[in-house]
PDB file of C-alpha atoms and ligand atoms in Angstrom:
ATOM      1  CA  MET A   1     -14.833  67.075  82.029  1.00 43.00           C
ATOM      2  CA  VAL A   2     -15.307  70.013  82.417  1.00 48.00           C
ATOM      3  CA  ALA A   3     -14.128  71.949  85.611  1.00 45.00           C
ATOM      4  CA  LEU A   4     -14.062  75.223  85.469  1.00 50.00           C
ATOM      5  CA  LYS A   5     -15.575  78.073  87.464  1.00 49.00           C
ATOM      6  CA  SER A   6     -15.955  81.883  86.240  1.00 55.00           C
ATOM      7  CA  ALA A   7     -15.750  85.053  89.000  1.00 59.00           C
ATOM      8  CA  ASP A   8     -19.547  84.920  88.097  1.00 72.00           C
ATOM      9  CA  PHE A   9     -20.312  81.805  87.729  1.00 83.00           C
ATOM     10  CA  GLU A  10     -19.752  78.571  88.192  1.00 93.00           C
ATOM     11  CA  ILE A  11     -20.160  75.196  85.362  1.00 95.00           C
ATOM     12  CA  GLN A  12     -20.658  71.786  87.083  1.00 97.00           C
ATOM     13  CA  PRO A  13     -20.537  67.924  85.160  1.00 97.00           C
ATOM     14  CA  LEU A  14     -24.279  66.093  84.937  1.00 98.00           C
ATOM     15  CA  THR A  15     -23.304  62.724  84.835  1.00 97.00           C
ATOM     16  CA  GLY A  16     -19.096  61.223  84.418  1.00 96.00           C
ATOM     17  CA  GLY A  17     -18.904  61.952  80.854  1.00 96.00           C
ATOM     18  CA  PHE A  18     -20.565  64.508  79.103  1.00 98.00           C
ATOM     19  CA  GLY A  19     -22.931  67.625  79.946  1.00 98.00           C
ATOM     20  CA  ALA A  20     -22.472  70.315  82.374  1.00 98.00           C
ATOM     21  CA  SER A  21     -25.174  72.906  84.247  1.00 98.00           C
ATOM     22  CA  ILE A  22     -24.082  76.148  84.378  1.00 97.00           C
ATOM     23  CA  SER A  23     -24.981  78.566  86.865  1.00 96.00           C
ATOM     24  CA  GLY A  24     -24.775  82.361  87.929  1.00 93.00           C
ATOM     25  CA  ILE A  25     -25.847  83.678  84.546  1.00 93.00           C
ATOM     26  CA  ARG A  26     -28.361  85.415  83.006  1.00 95.00           C
ATOM     27  CA  LEU A  27     -28.682  83.810  78.749  1.00 96.00           C
ATOM     28  CA  GLY A  28     -30.853  87.548  78.142  1.00 93.00           C
ATOM     29  CA  GLU A  29     -28.331  89.640  79.734  1.00 92.00           C
ATOM     30  CA  ILE A  30     -24.829  87.907  79.013  1.00 93.00           C
ATOM     31  CA  ASP A  31     -22.079  89.882  77.255  1.00 93.00           C
ATOM     32  CA  ASP A  32     -19.181  88.463  74.806  1.00 95.00           C
ATOM     33  CA  ALA A  33     -16.631  87.224  77.253  1.00 92.00           C
ATOM     34  CA  GLU A  34     -19.519  85.289  78.681  1.00 93.00           C
ATOM     35  CA  PHE A  35     -20.846  83.926  75.986  1.00 96.00           C
ATOM     36  CA  GLU A  36     -17.153  82.782  75.305  1.00 96.00           C
ATOM     37  CA  VAL A  37     -17.194  80.845  78.406  1.00 94.00           C
ATOM     38  CA  ILE A  38     -20.419  78.523  76.796  1.00 96.00           C
ATOM     39  CA  ARG A  39     -19.023  78.884  73.846  1.00 97.00           C
ATOM     40  CA  LYS A  40     -16.324  76.108  75.582  1.00 97.00           C
ATOM     41  CA  VAL A  41     -18.346  74.487  78.027  1.00 97.00           C
ATOM     42  CA  PHE A  42     -20.631  73.800  75.637  1.00 98.00           C
ATOM     43  CA  LEU A  43     -18.041  72.166  72.846  1.00 98.00           C
ATOM     44  CA  ALA A  44     -16.322  70.268  76.086  1.00 98.00           C
ATOM     45  CA  SER A  45     -19.644  69.119  77.053  1.00 98.00           C
ATOM     46  CA  SER A  46     -21.762  69.226  74.383  1.00 98.00           C
ATOM     47  CA  VAL A  47     -24.370  69.596  76.226  1.00 98.00           C
ATOM     48  CA  VAL A  48     -25.702  72.623  78.279  1.00 98.00           C
ATOM     49  CA  VAL A  49     -28.124  73.243  81.091  1.00 98.00           C
ATOM     50  CA  PHE A  50     -28.768  76.515  82.535  1.00 98.00           C
ATOM     51  CA  SER A  51     -31.983  76.831  84.670  1.00 97.00           C
ATOM     52  CA  GLU A  52     -33.971  79.856  85.850  1.00 97.00           C
ATOM     53  CA  GLN A  53     -33.995  81.773  82.657  1.00 98.00           C
ATOM     54  CA  PHE A  54     -37.274  81.970  81.435  1.00 98.00           C
ATOM     55  CA  LEU A  55     -35.842  83.002  78.144  1.00 97.00           C
ATOM     56  CA  SER A  56     -39.101  85.741  76.922  1.00 97.00           C
ATOM     57  CA  LYS A  57     -38.913  85.005  73.101  1.00 97.00           C
ATOM     58  CA  ASP A  58     -37.050  87.631  72.358  1.00 97.00           C
ATOM     59  CA  GLU A  59     -34.016  86.807  74.163  1.00 97.00           C
ATOM     60  CA  HIS A  60     -33.932  83.564  73.301  1.00 98.00           C
ATOM     61  CA  VAL A  61     -33.245  84.317  69.806  1.00 97.00           C
ATOM     62  CA  ALA A  62     -31.214  86.829  70.277  1.00 97.00           C
ATOM     63  CA  PHE A  63     -29.419  84.261  71.980  1.00 98.00           C
ATOM     64  CA  ALA A  64     -29.803  81.212  69.503  1.00 98.00           C
ATOM     65  CA  LYS A  65     -27.953  84.338  67.371  1.00 97.00           C
ATOM     66  CA  ARG A  66     -24.441  84.518  68.492  1.00 98.00           C
ATOM     67  CA  TRP A  67     -24.792  80.507  67.202  1.00 98.00           C
ATOM     68  CA  GLY A  68     -25.607  81.059  64.067  1.00 98.00           C
ATOM     69  CA  GLU A  69     -27.994  80.688  61.195  1.00 97.00           C
ATOM     70  CA  PHE A  70     -31.036  79.783  62.040  1.00 97.00           C
ATOM     71  CA  SER A  71     -31.955  75.918  60.578  1.00 95.00           C
ATOM     72  CA  ILE A  72     -35.622  75.624  58.891  1.00 91.00           C
ATOM     73  CA  THR A  73     -37.014  71.586  59.773  1.00 87.00           C
ATOM     74  CA  PRO A  74     -38.930  71.299  56.228  1.00 82.00           C
ATOM     75  CA  PHE A  75     -42.645  69.927  57.836  1.00 86.00           C
ATOM     76  CA  LEU A  76     -42.759  72.455  60.609  1.00 86.00           C
ATOM     77  CA  ASN A  77     -45.236  75.268  60.783  1.00 86.00           C
ATOM     78  CA  TYR A  78     -42.609  77.939  62.800  1.00 93.00           C
ATOM     79  CA  LEU A  79     -44.414  81.311  64.794  1.00 92.00           C
ATOM     80  CA  GLU A  80     -45.210  83.861  62.169  1.00 90.00           C
ATOM     81  CA  ASP A  81     -43.469  86.516  64.026  1.00 93.00           C
ATOM     82  CA  TYR A  82     -40.704  84.545  64.782  1.00 94.00           C
ATOM     83  CA  PRO A  83     -39.070  82.332  62.112  1.00 91.00           C
ATOM     84  CA  GLY A  84     -37.129  79.698  63.658  1.00 95.00           C
ATOM     85  CA  LEU A  85     -38.881  79.437  66.820  1.00 97.00           C
ATOM     86  CA  LEU A  86     -40.825  76.193  67.173  1.00 96.00           C
ATOM     87  CA  CYS A  87     -43.597  76.626  70.016  1.00 95.00           C
ATOM     88  CA  LEU A  88     -43.928  72.468  70.779  1.00 96.00           C
ATOM     89  CA  GLU A  89     -47.133  71.475  72.375  1.00 96.00           C
ATOM     90  CA  ASN A  90     -48.199  68.187  73.295  1.00 97.00           C
ATOM     91  CA  LYS A  91     -49.306  66.594  70.290  1.00 94.00           C
ATOM     92  CA  GLY A  92     -50.154  63.307  71.881  1.00 96.00           C
ATOM     93  CA  LYS A  93     -47.796  60.195  72.790  1.00 96.00           C
ATOM     94  CA  ALA A  94     -49.038  58.530  69.809  1.00 93.00           C
ATOM     95  CA  ARG A  95     -48.504  61.699  67.016  1.00 92.00           C
ATOM     96  CA  SER A  96     -44.880  62.393  69.347  1.00 93.00           C
ATOM     97  CA  VAL A  97     -42.436  62.482  66.109  1.00 92.00           C
ATOM     98  CA  THR A  98     -39.634  63.371  69.682  1.00 95.00           C
ATOM     99  CA  GLU A  99     -40.566  59.894  71.235  1.00 96.00           C
ATOM    100  CA  ASN A 100     -37.206  57.662  70.632  1.00 96.00           C
ATOM    101  CA  TRP A 101     -33.464  58.226  70.259  1.00 97.00           C
ATOM    102  CA  HIS A 102     -32.945  60.566  67.144  1.00 97.00           C
ATOM    103  CA  TYR A 103     -30.505  63.144  65.834  1.00 98.00           C
ATOM    104  CA  ASP A 104     -32.242  66.353  64.552  1.00 97.00           C
ATOM    105  CA  SER A 105     -32.964  66.552  60.756  1.00 96.00           C
ATOM    106  CA  SER A 106     -30.470  63.775  60.309  1.00 97.00           C
ATOM    107  CA  PHE A 107     -31.808  63.406  56.886  1.00 96.00           C
ATOM    108  CA  GLN A 108     -31.628  66.868  55.653  1.00 96.00           C
ATOM    109  CA  SER A 109     -27.424  67.114  53.340  1.00 97.00           C
ATOM    110  CA  GLU A 110     -26.105  70.022  55.783  1.00 98.00           C
ATOM    111  CA  PRO A 111     -28.083  68.903  59.484  1.00 98.00           C
ATOM    112  CA  PRO A 112     -28.101  71.333  62.056  1.00 98.00           C
ATOM    113  CA  SER A 113     -25.060  71.678  64.089  1.00 98.00           C
ATOM    114  CA  LEU A 114     -27.135  72.348  67.410  1.00 98.00           C
ATOM    115  CA  THR A 115     -29.941  72.926  69.240  1.00 98.00           C
ATOM    116  CA  ILE A 116     -31.071  75.155  71.971  1.00 98.00           C
ATOM    117  CA  LEU A 117     -34.929  74.409  74.234  1.00 98.00           C
ATOM    118  CA  SER A 118     -36.884  76.514  76.568  1.00 98.00           C
ATOM    119  CA  ALA A 119     -39.308  75.120  79.079  1.00 98.00           C
ATOM    120  CA  GLN A 120     -42.379  77.459  79.107  1.00 98.00           C
ATOM    121  CA  ASP A 121     -44.612  74.989  80.690  1.00 98.00           C
ATOM    122  CA  VAL A 122     -43.972  71.846  81.738  1.00 98.00           C
ATOM    123  CA  PRO A 123     -46.234  68.492  83.200  1.00 98.00           C
ATOM    124  CA  ALA A 124     -43.709  66.584  85.871  1.00 97.00           C
ATOM    125  CA  GLY A 125     -42.756  63.680  83.895  1.00 97.00           C
ATOM    126  CA  GLY A 126     -41.954  64.344  80.056  1.00 98.00           C
ATOM    127  CA  ASP A 127     -37.930  64.480  80.785  1.00 98.00           C
ATOM    128  CA  THR A 128     -35.104  64.614  77.867  1.00 98.00           C
ATOM    129  CA  MET A 129     -32.515  62.127  77.100  1.00 98.00           C
ATOM    130  CA  TRP A 130     -29.101  62.821  75.911  1.00 98.00           C
ATOM    131  CA  SER A 131     -26.280  60.054  74.455  1.00 98.00           C
ATOM    132  CA  ASP A 132     -22.660  61.301  73.897  1.00 98.00           C
ATOM    133  CA  GLN A 133     -21.981  59.601  70.323  1.00 98.00           C
ATOM    134  CA  TYR A 134     -18.220  60.685  71.419  1.00 98.00           C
ATOM    135  CA  LYS A 135     -18.293  58.000  74.541  1.00 98.00           C
ATOM    136  CA  ALA A 136     -20.798  55.328  71.606  1.00 98.00           C
ATOM    137  CA  PHE A 137     -17.717  55.752  69.370  1.00 98.00           C
ATOM    138  CA  GLU A 138     -15.085  54.943  71.521  1.00 98.00           C
ATOM    139  CA  ALA A 139     -16.693  52.263  73.479  1.00 97.00           C
ATOM    140  CA  LEU A 140     -16.687  50.297  70.273  1.00 98.00           C
ATOM    141  CA  SER A 141     -13.841  47.555  69.459  1.00 98.00           C
ATOM    142  CA  SER A 142     -11.051  48.469  67.234  1.00 98.00           C
ATOM    143  CA  GLY A 143     -12.426  45.837  65.229  1.00 98.00           C
ATOM    144  CA  MET A 144     -15.807  47.505  64.644  1.00 98.00           C
ATOM    145  CA  GLN A 145     -14.153  50.814  64.376  1.00 98.00           C
ATOM    146  CA  ASP A 146     -12.142  50.119  61.636  1.00 97.00           C
ATOM    147  CA  MET A 147     -15.053  48.123  59.735  1.00 96.00           C
ATOM    148  CA  LEU A 148     -17.188  51.676  60.267  1.00 97.00           C
ATOM    149  CA  SER A 149     -14.806  53.755  58.343  1.00 94.00           C
ATOM    150  CA  GLY A 150     -15.880  55.405  55.311  1.00 95.00           C
ATOM    151  CA  VAL A 151     -19.246  53.792  55.226  1.00 97.00           C
ATOM    152  CA  ARG A 152     -22.098  55.807  54.693  1.00 98.00           C
ATOM    153  CA  ALA A 153     -26.019  55.187  54.903  1.00 97.00           C
ATOM    154  CA  GLU A 154     -28.759  56.998  54.141  1.00 97.00           C
ATOM    155  CA  PHE A 155     -30.966  59.369  57.056  1.00 97.00           C
ATOM    156  CA  ARG A 156     -34.496  59.512  55.909  1.00 95.00           C
ATOM    157  CA  GLY A 157     -37.361  61.222  57.196  1.00 93.00           C
ATOM    158  CA  THR A 158     -39.834  58.841  56.816  1.00 92.00           C
ATOM    159  CA  ARG A 159     -40.881  59.236  60.963  1.00 91.00           C
ATOM    160  CA  LEU A 160     -41.266  63.080  60.705  1.00 90.00           C
ATOM    161  CA  ALA A 161     -43.238  62.524  57.482  1.00 90.00           C
ATOM    162  CA  ARG A 162     -45.795  59.802  59.054  1.00 91.00           C
ATOM    163  CA  LEU A 163     -46.035  61.478  61.959  1.00 91.00           C
ATOM    164  CA  THR A 164     -47.215  65.068  60.978  1.00 89.00           C
ATOM    165  CA  ASN A 165     -49.083  63.810  57.952  1.00 88.00           C
ATOM    166  CA  SER A 166     -47.067  64.800  54.534  1.00 87.00           C
ATOM    167  CA  ASP A 167     -47.631  63.425  51.414  1.00 87.00           C
ATOM    168  CA  LYS A 168     -44.048  65.073  50.421  1.00 88.00           C
ATOM    169  CA  PRO A 169     -42.043  63.238  48.805  1.00 90.00           C
ATOM    170  CA  ILE A 170     -39.607  61.857  51.647  1.00 91.00           C
ATOM    171  CA  PRO A 171     -36.425  63.614  52.697  1.00 92.00           C
ATOM    172  CA  SER A 172     -33.276  61.355  52.233  1.00 95.00           C
ATOM    173  CA  ALA A 173     -29.158  62.331  52.881  1.00 97.00           C
ATOM    174  CA  PHE A 174     -26.471  60.058  52.569  1.00 98.00           C
ATOM    175  CA  HIS A 175     -23.446  60.814  56.034  1.00 98.00           C
ATOM    176  CA  PRO A 176     -20.976  58.614  57.634  1.00 98.00           C
ATOM    177  CA  VAL A 177     -21.622  56.600  59.846  1.00 98.00           C
ATOM    178  CA  VAL A 178     -19.283  57.584  61.543  1.00 98.00           C
ATOM    179  CA  ARG A 179     -18.554  62.010  61.663  1.00 98.00           C
ATOM    180  CA  THR A 180     -15.531  63.782  63.161  1.00 98.00           C
ATOM    181  CA  HIS A 181     -17.227  67.100  64.405  1.00 98.00           C
ATOM    182  CA  PRO A 182     -15.947  70.431  62.598  1.00 98.00           C
ATOM    183  CA  GLU A 183     -15.093  72.190  65.696  1.00 98.00           C
ATOM    184  CA  THR A 184     -13.666  69.739  68.235  1.00 98.00           C
ATOM    185  CA  GLY A 185     -12.148  67.193  65.823  1.00 98.00           C
ATOM    186  CA  ARG A 186     -13.316  64.316  67.456  1.00 98.00           C
ATOM    187  CA  LYS A 187     -15.688  61.635  66.165  1.00 98.00           C
ATOM    188  CA  ALA A 188     -18.951  60.249  66.859  1.00 98.00           C
ATOM    189  CA  LEU A 189     -21.118  57.291  66.263  1.00 98.00           C
ATOM    190  CA  PHE A 190     -24.152  59.288  63.616  1.00 98.00           C
ATOM    191  CA  VAL A 191     -26.794  56.749  63.912  1.00 97.00           C
ATOM    192  CA  GLY A 192     -30.962  56.503  64.052  1.00 96.00           C
ATOM    193  CA  LEU A 193     -33.928  54.078  64.310  1.00 95.00           C
ATOM    194  CA  PRO A 194     -33.810  51.720  61.238  1.00 93.00           C
ATOM    195  CA  GLY A 195     -36.570  51.852  58.985  1.00 91.00           C
ATOM    196  CA  GLU A 196     -37.859  55.833  60.896  1.00 93.00           C
ATOM    197  CA  THR A 197     -35.001  57.748  60.496  1.00 95.00           C
ATOM    198  CA  MET A 198     -32.174  55.203  58.898  1.00 95.00           C
ATOM    199  CA  GLY A 199     -32.659  53.109  55.747  1.00 94.00           C
ATOM    200  CA  CYS A 200     -29.581  51.082  54.412  1.00 94.00           C
ATOM    201  CA  LEU A 201     -25.651  50.705  54.727  1.00 97.00           C
ATOM    202  CA  GLU A 202     -25.152  52.518  51.621  1.00 96.00           C
ATOM    203  CA  SER A 203     -24.285  49.381  48.276  1.00 94.00           C
ATOM    204  CA  MET A 204     -25.878  47.068  51.475  1.00 95.00           C
ATOM    205  CA  THR A 205     -28.838  44.997  50.922  1.00 95.00           C
ATOM    206  CA  ASP A 206     -31.540  45.087  53.883  1.00 93.00           C
ATOM    207  CA  ALA A 207     -29.967  42.135  55.357  1.00 95.00           C
ATOM    208  CA  GLU A 208     -26.377  42.618  55.331  1.00 96.00           C
ATOM    209  CA  SER A 209     -27.260  46.685  56.771  1.00 96.00           C
ATOM    210  CA  LEU A 210     -30.148  46.262  59.312  1.00 96.00           C
ATOM    211  CA  PRO A 211     -28.453  43.852  62.169  1.00 97.00           C
ATOM    212  CA  ILE A 212     -25.440  46.275  62.214  1.00 97.00           C
ATOM    213  CA  LEU A 213     -27.803  49.384  62.377  1.00 96.00           C
ATOM    214  CA  LYS A 214     -29.234  47.681  65.339  1.00 96.00           C
ATOM    215  CA  PHE A 215     -26.395  46.869  66.481  1.00 97.00           C
ATOM    216  CA  LEU A 216     -25.600  50.372  66.365  1.00 97.00           C
ATOM    217  CA  TYR A 217     -28.444  52.361  67.642  1.00 97.00           C
ATOM    218  CA  GLU A 218     -28.645  50.249  70.801  1.00 96.00           C
ATOM    219  CA  HIS A 219     -24.527  50.896  71.748  1.00 97.00           C
ATOM    220  CA  SER A 220     -25.021  54.880  71.096  1.00 96.00           C
ATOM    221  CA  VAL A 221     -28.182  54.882  73.877  1.00 95.00           C
ATOM    222  CA  LEU A 222     -26.604  52.204  77.020  1.00 96.00           C
ATOM    223  CA  PRO A 223     -27.332  54.251  80.375  1.00 96.00           C
ATOM    224  CA  ASP A 224     -23.603  54.515  80.643  1.00 93.00           C
ATOM    225  CA  HIS A 225     -23.793  56.833  77.460  1.00 93.00           C
ATOM    226  CA  VAL A 226     -27.030  58.727  78.505  1.00 97.00           C
ATOM    227  CA  TYR A 227     -28.133  61.987  80.952  1.00 98.00           C
ATOM    228  CA  ARG A 228     -31.449  62.046  81.745  1.00 98.00           C
ATOM    229  CA  HIS A 229     -33.133  65.573  82.219  1.00 98.00           C
ATOM    230  CA  ARG A 230     -35.819  66.733  84.802  1.00 98.00           C
ATOM    231  CA  TRP A 231     -37.559  69.474  83.574  1.00 98.00           C
ATOM    232  CA  ARG A 232     -38.794  72.750  85.519  1.00 98.00           C
ATOM    233  CA  ASN A 233     -40.010  75.475  83.872  1.00 98.00           C
ATOM    234  CA  GLY A 234     -38.144  78.657  83.433  1.00 98.00           C
ATOM    235  CA  ASP A 235     -34.694  75.993  81.843  1.00 98.00           C
ATOM    236  CA  VAL A 236     -32.878  76.046  78.842  1.00 98.00           C
ATOM    237  CA  VAL A 237     -30.999  73.123  77.778  1.00 98.00           C
ATOM    238  CA  MET A 238     -28.900  73.256  74.353  1.00 98.00           C
ATOM    239  CA  TRP A 239     -27.197  70.222  72.776  1.00 98.00           C
ATOM    240  CA  ASP A 240     -24.599  70.131  69.816  1.00 98.00           C
ATOM    241  CA  ASN A 241     -26.477  67.970  67.239  1.00 98.00           C
ATOM    242  CA  ARG A 242     -23.263  66.965  65.831  1.00 98.00           C
ATOM    243  CA  CYS A 243     -22.528  64.168  68.991  1.00 98.00           C
ATOM    244  CA  THR A 244     -25.166  63.691  70.894  1.00 98.00           C
ATOM    245  CA  MET A 245     -28.765  61.639  70.292  1.00 98.00           C
ATOM    246  CA  HIS A 246     -31.777  62.679  72.050  1.00 98.00           C
ATOM    247  CA  TYR A 247     -35.039  61.256  73.627  1.00 98.00           C
ATOM    248  CA  ALA A 248     -38.308  63.205  74.411  1.00 98.00           C
ATOM    249  CA  VAL A 249     -40.091  60.503  76.996  1.00 98.00           C
ATOM    250  CA  HIS A 250     -43.599  61.127  76.471  1.00 98.00           C
ATOM    251  CA  ASP A 251     -44.809  59.696  80.468  1.00 98.00           C
ATOM    252  CA  TYR A 252     -47.705  62.746  80.612  1.00 98.00           C
ATOM    253  CA  GLY A 253     -50.380  61.891  78.802  1.00 98.00           C
ATOM    254  CA  ASP A 254     -52.754  64.910  78.087  1.00 97.00           C
ATOM    255  CA  ALA A 255     -50.590  67.766  80.481  1.00 98.00           C
ATOM    256  CA  VAL A 256     -50.048  70.923  78.733  1.00 98.00           C
ATOM    257  CA  ARG A 257     -46.475  70.945  78.339  1.00 98.00           C
ATOM    258  CA  GLU A 258     -44.963  73.759  76.371  1.00 98.00           C
ATOM    259  CA  LEU A 259     -41.571  74.454  75.540  1.00 98.00           C
ATOM    260  CA  HIS A 260     -40.045  76.516  72.381  1.00 98.00           C
ATOM    261  CA  ARG A 261     -37.107  75.437  69.968  1.00 98.00           C
ATOM    262  CA  ILE A 262     -34.523  76.995  67.704  1.00 98.00           C
ATOM    263  CA  THR A 263     -31.994  75.468  65.902  1.00 98.00           C
ATOM    264  CA  ILE A 264     -29.083  76.580  64.130  1.00 98.00           C
ATOM    265  CA  LYS A 265     -27.974  75.762  60.474  1.00 98.00           C
ATOM    266  CA  GLY A 266     -25.065  73.087  60.603  1.00 98.00           C
ATOM    267  CA  ASP A 267     -22.003  71.666  58.135  1.00 97.00           C
ATOM    268  CA  LYS A 268     -22.120  68.892  56.001  1.00 98.00           C
ATOM    269  CA  PRO A 269     -21.498  65.420  58.160  1.00 98.00           C
ATOM    270  CA  VAL A 270     -17.778  64.303  57.076  1.00 98.00           C
TER     271      VAL A 270
HETATM  272  O1  AKG B   1     -39.476  67.775  74.092  1.00 92.58           O
HETATM  273  C1  AKG B   1     -37.898  68.044  74.087  1.00 92.58           C
HETATM  274  O2  AKG B   1     -38.272  67.473  75.455  1.00 92.58           O
HETATM  275  C2  AKG B   1     -37.405  67.421  72.944  1.00 92.58           C
HETATM  276  C3  AKG B   1     -37.920  67.857  71.459  1.00 92.58           C
HETATM  277  C4  AKG B   1     -36.759  67.577  70.341  1.00 92.58           C
HETATM  278  O3  AKG B   1     -36.562  66.206  70.383  1.00 92.58           O
HETATM  279  C5  AKG B   1     -36.657  68.572  69.640  1.00 92.58           C
HETATM  280  O4  AKG B   1     -36.817  69.528  70.735  1.00 92.58           O
HETATM  281  O5  AKG B   1     -35.594  68.807  68.899  1.00 92.58           O
HETATM  282 FE1  FE2 B   2     -34.612  66.763  67.982  1.00 92.58          FE
END
């Protein structure tokens, strides 16, 4: 757990296991030393909340650039004047790609390392949940951990392609179901929703693979592993896409919900 205090800002845990909120800081105005503290908190906590930021698009882009190059997901339409910046809007519950537990763009051979969301206009409801996949891995029995060692699975963009009405080929990639975080060295469970974001375990039949994947998916998102964020305008939340899954709750009907989103390029999972 993070229990840090700096002269300028305060860091509080969000749950008993992961997540932190940082207050007393303006992300639009940080210096390199403050960024280093944020980086450490981020790597230790996996999800970081900054309230009352009200970032402009330029400030969002400038903060995101500190983390690396922007990652582009196929099928999504980025803002013309801000390449890499996506405006998330309410497309209705039936078309919500994100109302399921997922890793962002896990079907890419190098999925994003992290995502930064900035709340512009949020309704009552529309919470987002994150689940800690270090904890999910560590909570497995040693027998299951050993069994999964070296096993790969196919991750597929099936849900995204379907809900964006794409007729392009469905992208997919094989990744280990237990990945080692390139910066922290910790192991995290890496799975998705069978049939929607995930295909089969490598070299296994559907019948063999499905019960294991269903178990792992349910295990990944047990309440003990979850933080649920209630948004307010101006919030910025960033998460580590190498060790957390997330789920955008769609309980707000036709209400306006607008957030800006930037993802940063990541490594090939190993
Ligand atoms: O709308 C949200 O709260 C999160 C959506 C999501 O899954 C994402 O931005 O990657
Ligand atoms: Fe997502």
